[in-house]
Short mmCIF file of C-alpha atoms and ligand atoms in Angstrom, two decimals:
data_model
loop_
_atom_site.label_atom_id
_atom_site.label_comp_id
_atom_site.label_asym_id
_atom_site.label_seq_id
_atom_site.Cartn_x
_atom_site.Cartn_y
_atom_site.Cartn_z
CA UNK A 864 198.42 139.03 77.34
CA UNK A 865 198.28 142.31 78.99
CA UNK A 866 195.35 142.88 81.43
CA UNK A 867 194.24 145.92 79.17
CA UNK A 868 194.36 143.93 76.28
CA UNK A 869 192.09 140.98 78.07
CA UNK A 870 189.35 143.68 79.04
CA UNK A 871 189.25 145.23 75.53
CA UNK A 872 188.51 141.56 73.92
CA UNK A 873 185.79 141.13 76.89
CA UNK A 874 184.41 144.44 76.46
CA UNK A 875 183.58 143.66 72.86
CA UNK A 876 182.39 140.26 73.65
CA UNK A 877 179.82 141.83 76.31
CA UNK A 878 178.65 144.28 73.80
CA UNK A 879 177.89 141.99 71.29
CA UNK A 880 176.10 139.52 73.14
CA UNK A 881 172.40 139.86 73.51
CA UNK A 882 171.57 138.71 76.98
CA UNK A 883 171.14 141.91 78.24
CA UNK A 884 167.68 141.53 80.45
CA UNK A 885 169.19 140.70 83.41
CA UNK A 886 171.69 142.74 85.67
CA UNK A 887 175.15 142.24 85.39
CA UNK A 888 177.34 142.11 88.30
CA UNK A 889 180.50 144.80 88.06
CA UNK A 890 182.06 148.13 88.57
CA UNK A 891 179.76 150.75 87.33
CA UNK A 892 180.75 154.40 87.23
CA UNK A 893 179.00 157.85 86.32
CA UNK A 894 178.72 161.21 86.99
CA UNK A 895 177.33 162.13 90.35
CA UNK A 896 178.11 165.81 90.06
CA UNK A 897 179.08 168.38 88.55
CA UNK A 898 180.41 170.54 91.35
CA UNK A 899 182.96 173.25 90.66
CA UNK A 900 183.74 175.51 87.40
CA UNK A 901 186.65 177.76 87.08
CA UNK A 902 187.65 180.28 84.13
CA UNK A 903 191.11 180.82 83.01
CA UNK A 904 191.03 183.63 80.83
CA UNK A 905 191.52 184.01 77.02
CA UNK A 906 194.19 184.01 74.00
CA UNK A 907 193.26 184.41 70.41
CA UNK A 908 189.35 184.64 71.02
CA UNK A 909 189.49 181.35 72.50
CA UNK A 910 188.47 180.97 76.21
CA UNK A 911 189.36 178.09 78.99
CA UNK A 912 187.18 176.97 81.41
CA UNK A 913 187.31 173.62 83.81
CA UNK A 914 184.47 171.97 85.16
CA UNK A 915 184.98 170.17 88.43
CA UNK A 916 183.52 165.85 88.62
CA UNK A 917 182.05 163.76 91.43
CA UNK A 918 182.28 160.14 90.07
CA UNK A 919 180.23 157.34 91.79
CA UNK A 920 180.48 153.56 91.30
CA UNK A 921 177.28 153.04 91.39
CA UNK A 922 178.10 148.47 90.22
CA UNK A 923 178.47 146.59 93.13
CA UNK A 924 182.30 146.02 92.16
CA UNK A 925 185.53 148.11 92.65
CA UNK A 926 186.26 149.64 89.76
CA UNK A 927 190.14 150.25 88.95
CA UNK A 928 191.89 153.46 89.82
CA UNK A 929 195.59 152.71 89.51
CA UNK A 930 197.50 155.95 88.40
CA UNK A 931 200.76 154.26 87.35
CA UNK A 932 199.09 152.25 84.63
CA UNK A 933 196.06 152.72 81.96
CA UNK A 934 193.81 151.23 84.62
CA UNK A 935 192.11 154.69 85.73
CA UNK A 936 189.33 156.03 84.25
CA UNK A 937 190.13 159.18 81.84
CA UNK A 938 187.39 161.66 82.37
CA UNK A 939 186.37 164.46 79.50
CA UNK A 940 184.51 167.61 80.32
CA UNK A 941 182.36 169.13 77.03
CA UNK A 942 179.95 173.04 76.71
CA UNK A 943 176.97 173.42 74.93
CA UNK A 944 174.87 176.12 73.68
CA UNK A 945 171.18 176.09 73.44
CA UNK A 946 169.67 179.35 71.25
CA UNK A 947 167.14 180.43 68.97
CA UNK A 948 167.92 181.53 65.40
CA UNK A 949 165.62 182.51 62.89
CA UNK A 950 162.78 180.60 64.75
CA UNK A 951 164.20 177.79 65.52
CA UNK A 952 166.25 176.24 68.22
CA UNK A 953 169.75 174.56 67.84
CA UNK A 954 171.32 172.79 70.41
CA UNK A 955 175.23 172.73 69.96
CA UNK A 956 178.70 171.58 71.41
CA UNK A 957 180.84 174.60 71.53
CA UNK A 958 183.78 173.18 73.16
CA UNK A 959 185.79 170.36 74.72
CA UNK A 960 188.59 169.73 77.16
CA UNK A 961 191.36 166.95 77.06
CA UNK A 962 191.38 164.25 79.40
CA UNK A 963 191.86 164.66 82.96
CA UNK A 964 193.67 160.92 83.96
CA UNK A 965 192.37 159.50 87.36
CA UNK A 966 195.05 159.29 89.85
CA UNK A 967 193.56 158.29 93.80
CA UNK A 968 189.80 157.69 94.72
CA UNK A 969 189.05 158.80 97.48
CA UNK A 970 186.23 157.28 99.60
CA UNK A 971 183.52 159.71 99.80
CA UNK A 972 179.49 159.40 100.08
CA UNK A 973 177.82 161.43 97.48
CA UNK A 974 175.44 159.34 96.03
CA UNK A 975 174.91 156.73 98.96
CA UNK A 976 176.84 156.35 102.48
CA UNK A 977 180.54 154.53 101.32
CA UNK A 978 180.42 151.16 102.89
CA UNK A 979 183.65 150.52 101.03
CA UNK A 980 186.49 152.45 101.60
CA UNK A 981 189.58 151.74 99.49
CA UNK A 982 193.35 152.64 99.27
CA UNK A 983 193.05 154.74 96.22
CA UNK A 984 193.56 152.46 94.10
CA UNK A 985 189.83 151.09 93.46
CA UNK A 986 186.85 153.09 93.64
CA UNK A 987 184.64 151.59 96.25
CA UNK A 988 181.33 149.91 95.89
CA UNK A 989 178.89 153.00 97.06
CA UNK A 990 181.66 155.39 96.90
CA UNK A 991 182.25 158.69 95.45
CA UNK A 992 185.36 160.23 94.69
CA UNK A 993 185.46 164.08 93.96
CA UNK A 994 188.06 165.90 90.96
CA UNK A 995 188.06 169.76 91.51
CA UNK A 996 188.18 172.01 88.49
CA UNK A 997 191.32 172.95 89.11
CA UNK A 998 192.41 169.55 89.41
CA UNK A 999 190.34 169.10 85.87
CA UNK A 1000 191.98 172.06 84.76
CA UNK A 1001 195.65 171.13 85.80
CA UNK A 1002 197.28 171.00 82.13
CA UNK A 1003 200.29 168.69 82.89
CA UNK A 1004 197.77 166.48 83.90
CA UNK A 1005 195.42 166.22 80.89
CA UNK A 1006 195.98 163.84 77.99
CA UNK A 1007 194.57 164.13 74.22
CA UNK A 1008 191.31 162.01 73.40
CA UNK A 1009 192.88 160.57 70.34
CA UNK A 1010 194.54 157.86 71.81
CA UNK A 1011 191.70 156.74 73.89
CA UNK A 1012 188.98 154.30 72.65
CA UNK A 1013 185.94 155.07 74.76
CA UNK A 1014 184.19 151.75 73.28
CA UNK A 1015 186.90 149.45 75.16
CA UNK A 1016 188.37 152.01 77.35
CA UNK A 1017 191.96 151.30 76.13
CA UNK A 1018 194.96 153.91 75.85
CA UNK A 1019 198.19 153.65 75.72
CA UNK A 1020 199.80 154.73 79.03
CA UNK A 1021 201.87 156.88 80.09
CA UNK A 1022 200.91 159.02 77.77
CA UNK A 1023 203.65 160.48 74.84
CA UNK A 1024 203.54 162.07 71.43
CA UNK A 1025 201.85 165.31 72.55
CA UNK A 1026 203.44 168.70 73.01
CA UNK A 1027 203.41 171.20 75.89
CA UNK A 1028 200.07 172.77 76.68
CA UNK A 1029 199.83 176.69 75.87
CA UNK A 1030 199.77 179.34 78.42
CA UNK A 1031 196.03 179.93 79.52
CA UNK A 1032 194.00 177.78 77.09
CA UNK A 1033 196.23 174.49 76.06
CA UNK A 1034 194.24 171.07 76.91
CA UNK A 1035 191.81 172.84 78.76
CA UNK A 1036 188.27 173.51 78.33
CA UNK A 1037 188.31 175.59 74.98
CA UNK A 1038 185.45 177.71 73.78
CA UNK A 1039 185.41 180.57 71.49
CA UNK A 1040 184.23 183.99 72.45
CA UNK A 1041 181.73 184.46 69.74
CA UNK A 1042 180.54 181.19 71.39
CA UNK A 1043 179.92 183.37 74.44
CA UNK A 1044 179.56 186.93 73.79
CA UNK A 1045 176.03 188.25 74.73
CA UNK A 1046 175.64 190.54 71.69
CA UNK A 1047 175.31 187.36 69.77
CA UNK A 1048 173.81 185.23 71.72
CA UNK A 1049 170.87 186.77 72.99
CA UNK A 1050 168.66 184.34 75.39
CA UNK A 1051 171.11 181.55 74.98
CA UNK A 1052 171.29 178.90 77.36
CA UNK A 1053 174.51 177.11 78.16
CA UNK A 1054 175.44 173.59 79.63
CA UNK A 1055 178.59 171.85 81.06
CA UNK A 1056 178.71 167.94 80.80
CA UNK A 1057 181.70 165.09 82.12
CA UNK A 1058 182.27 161.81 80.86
CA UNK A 1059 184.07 159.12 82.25
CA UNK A 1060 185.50 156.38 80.59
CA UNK A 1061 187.14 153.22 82.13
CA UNK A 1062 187.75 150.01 80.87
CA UNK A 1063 187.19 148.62 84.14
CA UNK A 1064 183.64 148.79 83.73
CA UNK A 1065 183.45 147.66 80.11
CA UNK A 1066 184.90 144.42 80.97
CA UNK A 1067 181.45 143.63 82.76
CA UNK A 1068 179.82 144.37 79.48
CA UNK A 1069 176.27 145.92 78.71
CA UNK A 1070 175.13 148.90 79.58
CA UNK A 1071 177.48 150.26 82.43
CA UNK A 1072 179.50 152.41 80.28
CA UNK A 1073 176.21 154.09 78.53
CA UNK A 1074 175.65 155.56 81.53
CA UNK A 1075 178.59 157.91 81.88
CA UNK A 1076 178.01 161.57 80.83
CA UNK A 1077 175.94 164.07 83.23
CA UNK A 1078 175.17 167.41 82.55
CA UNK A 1079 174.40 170.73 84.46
CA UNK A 1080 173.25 174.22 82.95
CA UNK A 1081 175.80 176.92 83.69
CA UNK A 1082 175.35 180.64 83.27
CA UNK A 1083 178.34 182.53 81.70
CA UNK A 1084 179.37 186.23 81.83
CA UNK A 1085 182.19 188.62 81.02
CA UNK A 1086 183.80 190.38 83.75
CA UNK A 1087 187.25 192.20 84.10
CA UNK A 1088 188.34 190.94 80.51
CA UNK A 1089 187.03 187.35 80.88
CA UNK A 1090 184.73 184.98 80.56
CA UNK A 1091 183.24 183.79 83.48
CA UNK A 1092 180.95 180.41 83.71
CA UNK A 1093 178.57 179.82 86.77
CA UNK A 1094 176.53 177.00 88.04
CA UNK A 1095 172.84 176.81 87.61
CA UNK A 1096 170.28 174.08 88.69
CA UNK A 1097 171.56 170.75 89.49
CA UNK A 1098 173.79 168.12 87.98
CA UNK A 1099 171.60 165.51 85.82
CA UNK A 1100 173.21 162.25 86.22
CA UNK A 1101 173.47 159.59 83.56
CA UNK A 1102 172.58 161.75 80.85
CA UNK A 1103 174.53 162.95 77.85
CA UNK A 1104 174.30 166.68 77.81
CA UNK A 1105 171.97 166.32 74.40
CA UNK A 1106 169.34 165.32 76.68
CA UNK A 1107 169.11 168.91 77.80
CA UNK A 1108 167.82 170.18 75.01
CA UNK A 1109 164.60 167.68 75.13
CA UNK A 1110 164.27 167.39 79.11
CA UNK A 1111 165.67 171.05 80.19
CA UNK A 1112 164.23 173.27 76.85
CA UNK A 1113 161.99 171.69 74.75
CA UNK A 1114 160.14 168.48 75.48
CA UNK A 1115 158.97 168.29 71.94
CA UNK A 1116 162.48 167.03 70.88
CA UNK A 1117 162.55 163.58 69.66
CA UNK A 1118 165.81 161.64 70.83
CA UNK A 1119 166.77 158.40 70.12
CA UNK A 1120 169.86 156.11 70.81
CA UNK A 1121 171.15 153.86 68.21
CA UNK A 1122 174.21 151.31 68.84
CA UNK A 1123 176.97 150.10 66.83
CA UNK A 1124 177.14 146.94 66.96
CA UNK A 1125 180.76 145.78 69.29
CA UNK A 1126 181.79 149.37 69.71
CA UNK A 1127 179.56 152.18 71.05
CA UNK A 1128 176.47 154.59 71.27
CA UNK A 1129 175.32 157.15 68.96
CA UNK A 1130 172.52 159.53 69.98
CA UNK A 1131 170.47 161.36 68.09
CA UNK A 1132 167.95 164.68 69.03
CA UNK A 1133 165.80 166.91 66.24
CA UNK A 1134 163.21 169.11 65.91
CA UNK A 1135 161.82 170.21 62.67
CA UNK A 1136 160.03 174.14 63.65
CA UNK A 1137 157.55 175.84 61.17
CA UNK A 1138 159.20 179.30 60.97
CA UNK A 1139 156.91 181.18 58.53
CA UNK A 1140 154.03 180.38 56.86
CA UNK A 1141 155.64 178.09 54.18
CA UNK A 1142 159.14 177.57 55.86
CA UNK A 1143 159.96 174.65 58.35
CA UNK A 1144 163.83 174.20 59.68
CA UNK A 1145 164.89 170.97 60.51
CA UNK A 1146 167.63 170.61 62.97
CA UNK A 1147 169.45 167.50 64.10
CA UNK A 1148 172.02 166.79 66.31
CA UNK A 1149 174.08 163.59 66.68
CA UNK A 1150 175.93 162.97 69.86
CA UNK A 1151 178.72 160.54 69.51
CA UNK A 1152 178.88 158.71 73.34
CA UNK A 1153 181.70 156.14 73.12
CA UNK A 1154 181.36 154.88 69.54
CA UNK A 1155 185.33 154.22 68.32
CA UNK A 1156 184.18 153.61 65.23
CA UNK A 1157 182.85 157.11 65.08
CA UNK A 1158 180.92 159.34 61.98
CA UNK A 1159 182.11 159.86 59.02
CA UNK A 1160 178.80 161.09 57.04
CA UNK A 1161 175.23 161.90 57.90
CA UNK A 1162 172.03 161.07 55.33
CA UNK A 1163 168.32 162.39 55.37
CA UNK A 1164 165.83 162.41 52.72
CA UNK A 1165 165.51 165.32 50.76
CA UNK A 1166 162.79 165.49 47.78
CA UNK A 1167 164.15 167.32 44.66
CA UNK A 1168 161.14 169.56 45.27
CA UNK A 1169 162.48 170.75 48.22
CA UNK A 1170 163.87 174.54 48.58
CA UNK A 1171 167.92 174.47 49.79
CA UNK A 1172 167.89 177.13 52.17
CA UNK A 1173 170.07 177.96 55.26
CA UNK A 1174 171.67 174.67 55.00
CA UNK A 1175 173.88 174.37 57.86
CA UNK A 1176 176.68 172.41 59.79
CA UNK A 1177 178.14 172.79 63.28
CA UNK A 1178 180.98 170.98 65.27
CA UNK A 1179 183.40 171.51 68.26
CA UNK A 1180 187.27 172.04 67.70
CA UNK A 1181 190.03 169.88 68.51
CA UNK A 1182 192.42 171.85 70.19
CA UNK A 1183 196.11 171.47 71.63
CA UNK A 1184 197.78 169.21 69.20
CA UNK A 1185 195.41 166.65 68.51
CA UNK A 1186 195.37 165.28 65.00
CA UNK A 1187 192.08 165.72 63.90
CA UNK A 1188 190.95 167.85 61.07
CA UNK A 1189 188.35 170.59 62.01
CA UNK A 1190 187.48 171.29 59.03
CA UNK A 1191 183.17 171.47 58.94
CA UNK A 1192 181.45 168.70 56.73
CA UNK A 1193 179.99 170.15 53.60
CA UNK A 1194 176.12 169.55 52.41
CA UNK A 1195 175.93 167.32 49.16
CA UNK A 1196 172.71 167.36 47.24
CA UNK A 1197 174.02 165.67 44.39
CA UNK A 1198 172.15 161.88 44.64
CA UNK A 1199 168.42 162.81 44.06
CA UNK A 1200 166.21 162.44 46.95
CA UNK A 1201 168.42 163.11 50.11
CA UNK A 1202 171.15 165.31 51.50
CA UNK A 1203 174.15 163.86 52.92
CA UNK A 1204 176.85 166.03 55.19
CA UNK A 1205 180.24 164.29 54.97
CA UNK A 1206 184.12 164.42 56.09
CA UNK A 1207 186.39 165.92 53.43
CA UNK A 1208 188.40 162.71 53.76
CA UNK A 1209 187.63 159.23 54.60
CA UNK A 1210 189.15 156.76 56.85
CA UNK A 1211 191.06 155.40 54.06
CA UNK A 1212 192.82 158.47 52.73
CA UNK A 1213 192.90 160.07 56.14
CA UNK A 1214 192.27 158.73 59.73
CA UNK A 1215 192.70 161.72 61.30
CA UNK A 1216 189.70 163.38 59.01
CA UNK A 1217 187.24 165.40 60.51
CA UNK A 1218 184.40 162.49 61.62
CA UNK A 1219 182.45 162.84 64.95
CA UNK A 1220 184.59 161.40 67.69
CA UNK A 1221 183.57 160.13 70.88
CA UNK A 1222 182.23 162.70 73.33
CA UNK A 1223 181.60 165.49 70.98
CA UNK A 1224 178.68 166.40 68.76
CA UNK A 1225 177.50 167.75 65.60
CA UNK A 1226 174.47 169.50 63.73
CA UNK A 1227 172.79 169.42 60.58
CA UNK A 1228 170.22 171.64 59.64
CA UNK A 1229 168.39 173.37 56.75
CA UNK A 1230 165.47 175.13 56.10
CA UNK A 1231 162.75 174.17 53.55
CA UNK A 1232 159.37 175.02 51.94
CA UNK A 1233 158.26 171.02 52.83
CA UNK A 1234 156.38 170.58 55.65
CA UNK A 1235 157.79 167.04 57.58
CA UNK A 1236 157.08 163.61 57.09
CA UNK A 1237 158.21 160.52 58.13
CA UNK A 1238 161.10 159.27 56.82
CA UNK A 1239 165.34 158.13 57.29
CA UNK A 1240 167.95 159.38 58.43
CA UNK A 1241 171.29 157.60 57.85
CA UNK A 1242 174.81 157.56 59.77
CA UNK A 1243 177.53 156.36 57.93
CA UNK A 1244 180.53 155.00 59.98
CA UNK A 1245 183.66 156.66 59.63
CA UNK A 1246 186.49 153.53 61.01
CA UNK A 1247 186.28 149.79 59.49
CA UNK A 1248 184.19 147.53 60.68
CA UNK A 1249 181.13 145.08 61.43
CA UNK A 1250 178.16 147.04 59.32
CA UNK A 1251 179.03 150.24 57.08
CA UNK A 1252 175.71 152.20 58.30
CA UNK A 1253 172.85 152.43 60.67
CA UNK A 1254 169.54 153.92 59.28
CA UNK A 1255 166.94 154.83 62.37
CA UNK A 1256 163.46 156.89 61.68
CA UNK A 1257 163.14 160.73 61.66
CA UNK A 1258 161.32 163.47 60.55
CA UNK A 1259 162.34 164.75 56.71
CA UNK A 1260 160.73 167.02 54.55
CA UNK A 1261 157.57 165.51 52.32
CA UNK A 1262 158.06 166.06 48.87
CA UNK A 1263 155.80 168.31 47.00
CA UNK A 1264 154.31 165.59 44.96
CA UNK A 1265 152.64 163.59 47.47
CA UNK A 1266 150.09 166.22 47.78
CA UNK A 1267 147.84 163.88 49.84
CA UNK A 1268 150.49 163.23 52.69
CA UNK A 1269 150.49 159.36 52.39
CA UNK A 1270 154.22 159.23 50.93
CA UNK A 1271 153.69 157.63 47.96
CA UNK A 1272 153.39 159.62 44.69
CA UNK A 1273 150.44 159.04 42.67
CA UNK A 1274 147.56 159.77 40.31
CA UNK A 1275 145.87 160.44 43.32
CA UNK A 1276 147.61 163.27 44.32
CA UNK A 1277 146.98 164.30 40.93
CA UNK A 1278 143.61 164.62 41.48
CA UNK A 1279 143.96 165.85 44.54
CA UNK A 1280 145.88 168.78 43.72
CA UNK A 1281 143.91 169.77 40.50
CA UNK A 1282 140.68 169.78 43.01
CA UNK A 1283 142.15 171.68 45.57
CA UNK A 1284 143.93 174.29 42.64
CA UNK A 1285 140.25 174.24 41.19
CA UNK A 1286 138.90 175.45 44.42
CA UNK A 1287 141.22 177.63 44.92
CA UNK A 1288 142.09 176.25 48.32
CA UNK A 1289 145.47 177.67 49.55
CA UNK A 1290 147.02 173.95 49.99
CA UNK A 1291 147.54 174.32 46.21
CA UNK A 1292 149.80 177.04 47.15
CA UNK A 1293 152.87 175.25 46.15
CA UNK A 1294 155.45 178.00 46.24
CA UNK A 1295 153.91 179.24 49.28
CA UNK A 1296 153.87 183.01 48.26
CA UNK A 1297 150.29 183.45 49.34
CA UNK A 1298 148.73 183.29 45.66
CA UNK A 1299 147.15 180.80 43.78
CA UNK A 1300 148.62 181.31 40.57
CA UNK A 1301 149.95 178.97 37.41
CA UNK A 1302 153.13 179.29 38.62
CA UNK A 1303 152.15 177.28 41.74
CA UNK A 1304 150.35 174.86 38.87
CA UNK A 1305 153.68 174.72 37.17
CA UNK A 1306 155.69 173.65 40.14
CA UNK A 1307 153.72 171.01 41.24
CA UNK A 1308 153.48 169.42 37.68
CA UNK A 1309 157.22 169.72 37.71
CA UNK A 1310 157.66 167.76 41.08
CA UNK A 1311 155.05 165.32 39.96
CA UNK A 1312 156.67 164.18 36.94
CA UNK A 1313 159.96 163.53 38.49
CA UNK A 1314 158.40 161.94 41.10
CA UNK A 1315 159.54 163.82 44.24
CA1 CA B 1416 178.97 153.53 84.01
CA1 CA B 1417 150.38 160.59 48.01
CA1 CA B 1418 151.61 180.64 44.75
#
């Protein structure tokens, strides 16, 4: 049995044990800094950027850094877009690079004097070893993310089946210009992040690969016929970039992470904004750390009562031959009571479909006439596996029939609704257009009998 091989089988053992409340020895790496950012220029509205890494084995083992083999970490770099629309924020991926493939660690001190210099071939306990962006950015050097699994930290090495990188923006950093351009993205606010993965680590089980994403807000501009991307602020380690929009923008954003059970991490961020006096837009946005398994669908509740407005999708491209579909998941209303985005394609009729990879993210928003509630949200995994679904609590919109707010439907509301409508208080406004008229009598009636 291959050494790869052994670590994937003790990576999933680790993860699915449950003695996690003490430390566990091992390699540990993250993201000590982003440090370096270079543009490349654009072809077909698509721009190319690479973002330079500092990596840090923080574990108080070597961890692995053998170029000739698939014992070297493989190391991602992702954008994001924070902006306004309408009222509301969204916080987006707008691009990804391939994978940069370790090659020599050097022995430096970034986050804590190296006590434990190396040949290059480990990184040392303590030690930092720093990736340029045009090292990042070299595209002879950068492999697809298909063929890695960032639960185990397996790929196939070296690495075959792809096809030669295109002049200025193959492999690289890829972001479209309307992603960029000022005109339409007025007050935006933009973010690099890197992820390492290494199956190294994951051997040692529990937690240390969770910790392997940073992220740093960049500023971009457009000078002599490019786009340009500068650093801003500082490099926040051991933090997905999704985290920015909750501890950089908005610290009203809920965020919660939710584990698949012997594979990897999903994360999950939203916000639901009142826009207008009867209008609320709920955005959410599920990060996809390491999970192999990956997304294939995403549920919330979603009374009938409820007005289908703006309903909206967004995901980063696959780029440079990968086989992935990038085609957007479309909004199906169709089972009564909740709205569920999906791949065109499942696993079965097409493993290359669309779902939400590891290291990239995706929104879902709409906006509604229902004010929020508590209630589900649901993500259904896209590859085979231990459990088809994990359910976790979020805000959804309340349907018009529970008039009182105590989600249930029932005579009470009733009576609530006809006392309020007889009083002419404004909460009887039902269709929210400012009047208190039959029609507004009519619709909640209608929501009432069916329940929602
Ligand atoms: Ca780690
Ligand atoms: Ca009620
Ligand atoms: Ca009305």
């Amino acid at each position: 049995m291959s050494r790869s091989s052994t670590l994937a089988i003790l990576c999933i053992t680790a993860l699915a044990g449950t003695a996690l409340a003490f430390p566990t020895p091992g390699p540990d790496v993250i993201v000590g800094d982003l440090h370096d950012v270079l543009a490349y220029g654009q072809t077909g509205g698509i721009s190319a950027f690479s973002v330079g890494t500092v990596s840090c084995n923080i574990g108080n083992q070597r961890l692995s850094w053998i170029s000739g083999n698939n014992q070297h970490p493989v190391i991602g770099t992702n954008m994001f877009r924070y902006k306004v629309v309408n009222g509301a924020g969204r916080f987006e991926q707008i691009g990804q690079s391939w994978l940069k493939h370790g090659f020599y660690a050097l022995s430096g001190s970034l986050c804590s004097p190296c006590g434990d210099p190396t040949d290059g071939t480990q990184l040392g306990v303590g030690c930092s070893d720093p990736y340029s962006a045009s090292l990042n950015g070299s595209q002879s050097n950068l492999g697809p993310r298909s063929q890695v699994n960032a639960s185990t930290g397996y790929y196939p090495f070296p690495v075959t089946g792809v096809t030669s990188p295109a002049a200025i923006i193959g492999r690289r950093l890829q972001v479209r210009n309307t992603d960029l351009a000022a005109a339409e993205n007025a007050g935006a606010t933009y973010f690099v992040e890197g992820q390492y993965v290494s199956a190294d680590e994951c051997a040692y089980g529990a937690g240390a690969q969770f910790n392997n994403a940073s992220f740093r807000r960049v500023n971009v501009s457009f000078a002599s016929n490019q786009y340009n991307i500068a650093l801003n602020s500082t490099t926040q380690r051991q933090k997905a970039a999704i985290f920015a929009w909750r501890d950089v923008i908005d610290s009203t954003v809920n965020i919660q992470e939710q584990d698949v059970r012997s594979d990897g991490r999903f994360i999950i961020a939203h916000k639901v904004t009142q826009v207008a006096p009867n209008r609320w837009t709920y955005e959410y946005a599920l990060q996809n750390l390491n999970s192999d398994r990956g997304a294939g669908s995403f549920t919330v509740n979603f009374p009938c009562s409820a007005l289908q407005q703006d309903v909206g999708f967004n995901a980063s491209f696959s780029h440079s031959g990968e086989p992935y579909d990038n085609s957007p998941w479309a909004a199906n209303f169709s089972t009564p009571g909740q709205v569920t985005w999906a791949t065109a394609q499942n696993f079965t009729q097409n493993p290359n479909a669309n779902a939400l990879r590891w290291g990239t993210m995706n929104n879902f928003r709409f906006t509604t006439n229902r004010p929020p509630r508590n209630g589900t949200a649901t993500i259904g995994l896209f590859k085979p596996g231990s459990g088809a679904t994990i359910s976790f609590g979020v805000q959804v919109p309340r349907s018009m029939s529970d008039f009182n707010a105590d989600n249930i439907t029932d005579f009470f509301d009733y009576l609530d609704f006809v006392q309020a409508f007889s009083d002419s208080s404004m909460t009887a406004d039902t269709d929210g257009d400012g009047t208190l008229d039959f029609f507004d009598y009519l619709d909640f009636v209608t929501a009432f009998s069916a329940g929602c």
